[in-house]
Amino acid sequence: MTEQQAHPYPVHWEADVVLRDGGIAHIRPIGPDDAGRLVDFYEKVSDESKYYRFFAPYPRLSDRDVHRFTHHDYDDRVGLAATVGGEFIATVRYDRTDDDGRAVSGSGGSTSGTDGPGGTNGTGTRAEVAFLVQDAHQGRGVASALLEHIVAVARERGILHFTAEVLPANRKMVKVFTDAGFTQQRSFTDGVVHLDLDLEPTEESVQVMRAREHRAEARSVQRLLRPGSVAVIGTGRRPGGVGRTLLRNIVEGGFTGRVFAVNTSFADGTDIDGVPGHRSVREIGEPVDLAVIAVPADRVPEAVADCGAAGVQGLVVVAAGYSEAGEEGRARQRELVRQARGHGMRVIGPNAFGVLNTAAGVRLNASLSPGMPRSGRLGLFTQSGSIGIALLSGLHRRGAGPSSFVSAGNRADVSGNDLLQYWQDDPDTEAVLMYLESFGNPRKFTRLARRTAAAKPVVVVKGALHSGSVPAGHAVPDTRIPDSTVSALFRQAGVIRVDTVTELLDAGLFLALQPLPAGDRIAVLGNSESLGLLTYDAALTAGMRPAAPLDLTTAAGPEDFAAALAAALADPGSDAVVVTAIPRVGSEDAPDQESGDDPALAEALRATAAAAGGGKPVVVVHLALETMADRLGAPSDTPGTRIPAYSAPDRAVRTLAEAAAYASWRATAAEPGRIPEFDDIQEAAAADDVRRLLPPGAAPEGGLALGDADAATLLGRYGIQVRRALPAPDADSAVAAAARLGYPVALKTTAPHLRHRADLGGVRLDLADEGDLRRAYDELTARLGKPAELLPVVQAMAPRGVDTVIRAGVDPAAGAVLSFGLAGAPSELLGDTAHRLVPATDRDAAELVRSIKAAPILFGWRGAEPVDTDALEELLLRVSLLAADLPEVVAVDLEPVVVAARGLTVLGASVRLARPPARTDLGPRALSFF
């Protein structure tokens, strides 16, 4: 191999990664311009680490070493560096070898430093790998992150195995390899540990990677929400202004750490309301964990550089003028993230409203919210400052508050995914509320939300549903995920989806104050018959099972309510209780009806709920009792359970229905089902078919639609049999086809504009003999057009049943999605289609069949014979496996699938192949960069 690079600089190998301690490192290929950085890096490595790397004292690198370690062909020889602030903190290198361990590249590359001449064929599938980590950065997970990335690079270049030689005393490096989760072999010869890693990802290696990702990203958010010190950059000398407001909010909120004000125009010894002022963060002279940047956008780079030089751990950027301001602002935003990550810092914002943490040991209000909210158990994330204000205000009015709050603005770096990583393990957070306007990585969100929802509720409002546009400032990959698909993915992940901010608050208040219901049975009691009936009807509409309302009459007093509530809570036939209340009438101790209050009733309800042990949720629906509602939910010294109250029956029962559905999902989440294995699937043969039909570099734009024969063959590899259809270009051909297939037959057009359109007369069924067939052929062509236009086919009749449709398609952001519905109007006109992510489990398939509104038709509606749903679920699973195993299969359409009482028949099928879109949820850990 000559000095000329075999490949151009692979910019796609660059990545920002979060390390174990929450800091950021940039990983990139090493090139010839890095000679000086490599020498500086090596000088900072201890003699012991150098000995571990080269198996001998190696105090300095020779010119030959420097040349060898910085000149790569990015194929047989590859080096990656982890950098912070532009300087190397760790390196990794591989050299391709043959099966005997000899380097196939001219420059060689033994981990022990004994370079051999090697060959030049570059065809080996093995490579020798070696790491070197600066001592000051050991223990941060740098080597583990580099291993993930060098493995991805090696696999891209056709390398299937890594070999490594490690001294036994170098236990940290041995652990890096053994903990990675790859299949490996280990031996000990001549005082050296020999390791051989199979680079094929395993379930264990993926889980190891995701567990590391979880811990690192959670830690990076913790550094932002639990700082020991905060500096506000851009604090004005006079009251007013954004910087001064932020400083005041931090101080008045009771922040428990150190606070500093920074402004380049401050004089020595400046004091701002008791807070020491400095001209720069570097002049502070002590560690600063979090910097809040409130200077104009054109001065932010200077502030970020100052923070990076001072070792600041994270930034909140409230400055505007970024992606929301157009292309120039978008470029400024990308540079902000690049600059901050280059210094190892994460960014909330820009254009952020700020962050809050109400924990007693923190008390941080680094936001534009004028007051510190009550301490609560809800984690709040929003991409909109105005929505953030509304959420905080709504919780405050109803006696609740957040554990922590992040309003991320343009969310150029820290996103809702990062907060899910943090809140999953945060002991101060019992439920998560999120307002999302866009998705940066839907697959990752679904995975993280499912994991979080298994432990605590996740409630989401998804904004920007119908415009098809991303809000200004939100730089995300282009995707058009239908809203119905978003809802289905949320449901599969256990996410509680609501439509409005009011519903988000309703759900949050309930989850913060009450246990989850064990089922969908509701007891309704109160002092208004009409309000009770409205609640009963609303419960039925929400899919709950309410008992007949118990009317206590308008004269009922607190003791009557308490007795009825106690009985309902003790009744094993109910899972939740709805108390309806209006101002009392005819009771001697009734409060003034104009007051909107009934303190005795509120105390009785709270005390009764508490006495019952809190195992069953209670909600109150009230009219004209707003003050009493505040008493029910307000924290106080009064003993008793806090009870959420709602001013309308539909709000209360909708919240209960959402909680019951989530509780049901959570009860089954521990056993999510299994992905079955079918003995008759020919995965290897199917992969060969795909390679033959879609050779590399030959895929047409938009993919390749397979012909009927190729589609049937590929589907048949997965046990999906498509009923044969024979072309009928004329009547005689139709008769001949029918003779081969056997009567009765169907005559169908296959022209795209008439396909599956029985309503237009393009399908004739139950043709019993030649006479019927010829008449149908003549009628069809006379009415709809010439045979060349209609493309008619003849097909043997299938047993009678219900026509359904099964599809699998790939969205670039969401991934492969399996869909099911009834064929025709229910799915096409009414949108009655269910969706699940691929690969689907047996439980997913069962839920798909049962979750469409028209599902009763499959189960014997109006006395009809139920169809074979077991066969239908098996077909769904086979399609799911096909889509999961063969990413080049970007679309499968089975329509119609006639499901009979016993068995089913696939009458029509189409398959489209294309190069699969890049996956954003597989491969090495890397922060998104849009």
XYZ file of N, CA and C in Angstrom, residues 463-471 480:
30
model
N -47.326 18.335 19.603
C -47.810 19.484 18.867
C -47.474 19.388 17.396
N -47.879 20.414 16.624
C -47.602 20.509 15.184
C -48.048 19.240 14.450
N -49.321 18.858 14.664
C -49.807 17.592 14.109
C -50.133 17.674 12.624
N -50.778 18.750 12.209
C -51.396 18.747 10.885
C -50.710 19.656 9.878
N -49.815 20.507 10.348
C -49.192 21.420 9.400
C -48.170 20.717 8.537
N -47.631 19.599 9.020
C -46.587 18.907 8.277
C -45.270 19.645 8.304
N -45.166 20.659 9.137
C -43.934 21.442 9.196
C -43.349 21.353 10.593
N -42.041 21.557 10.656
C -41.336 21.583 11.927
C -41.314 23.018 12.420
N -41.615 23.277 13.699
C -41.576 24.646 14.205
C -40.226 25.298 13.956
N -42.141 12.398 7.646
C -43.584 12.655 7.593
C -44.300 11.479 8.238
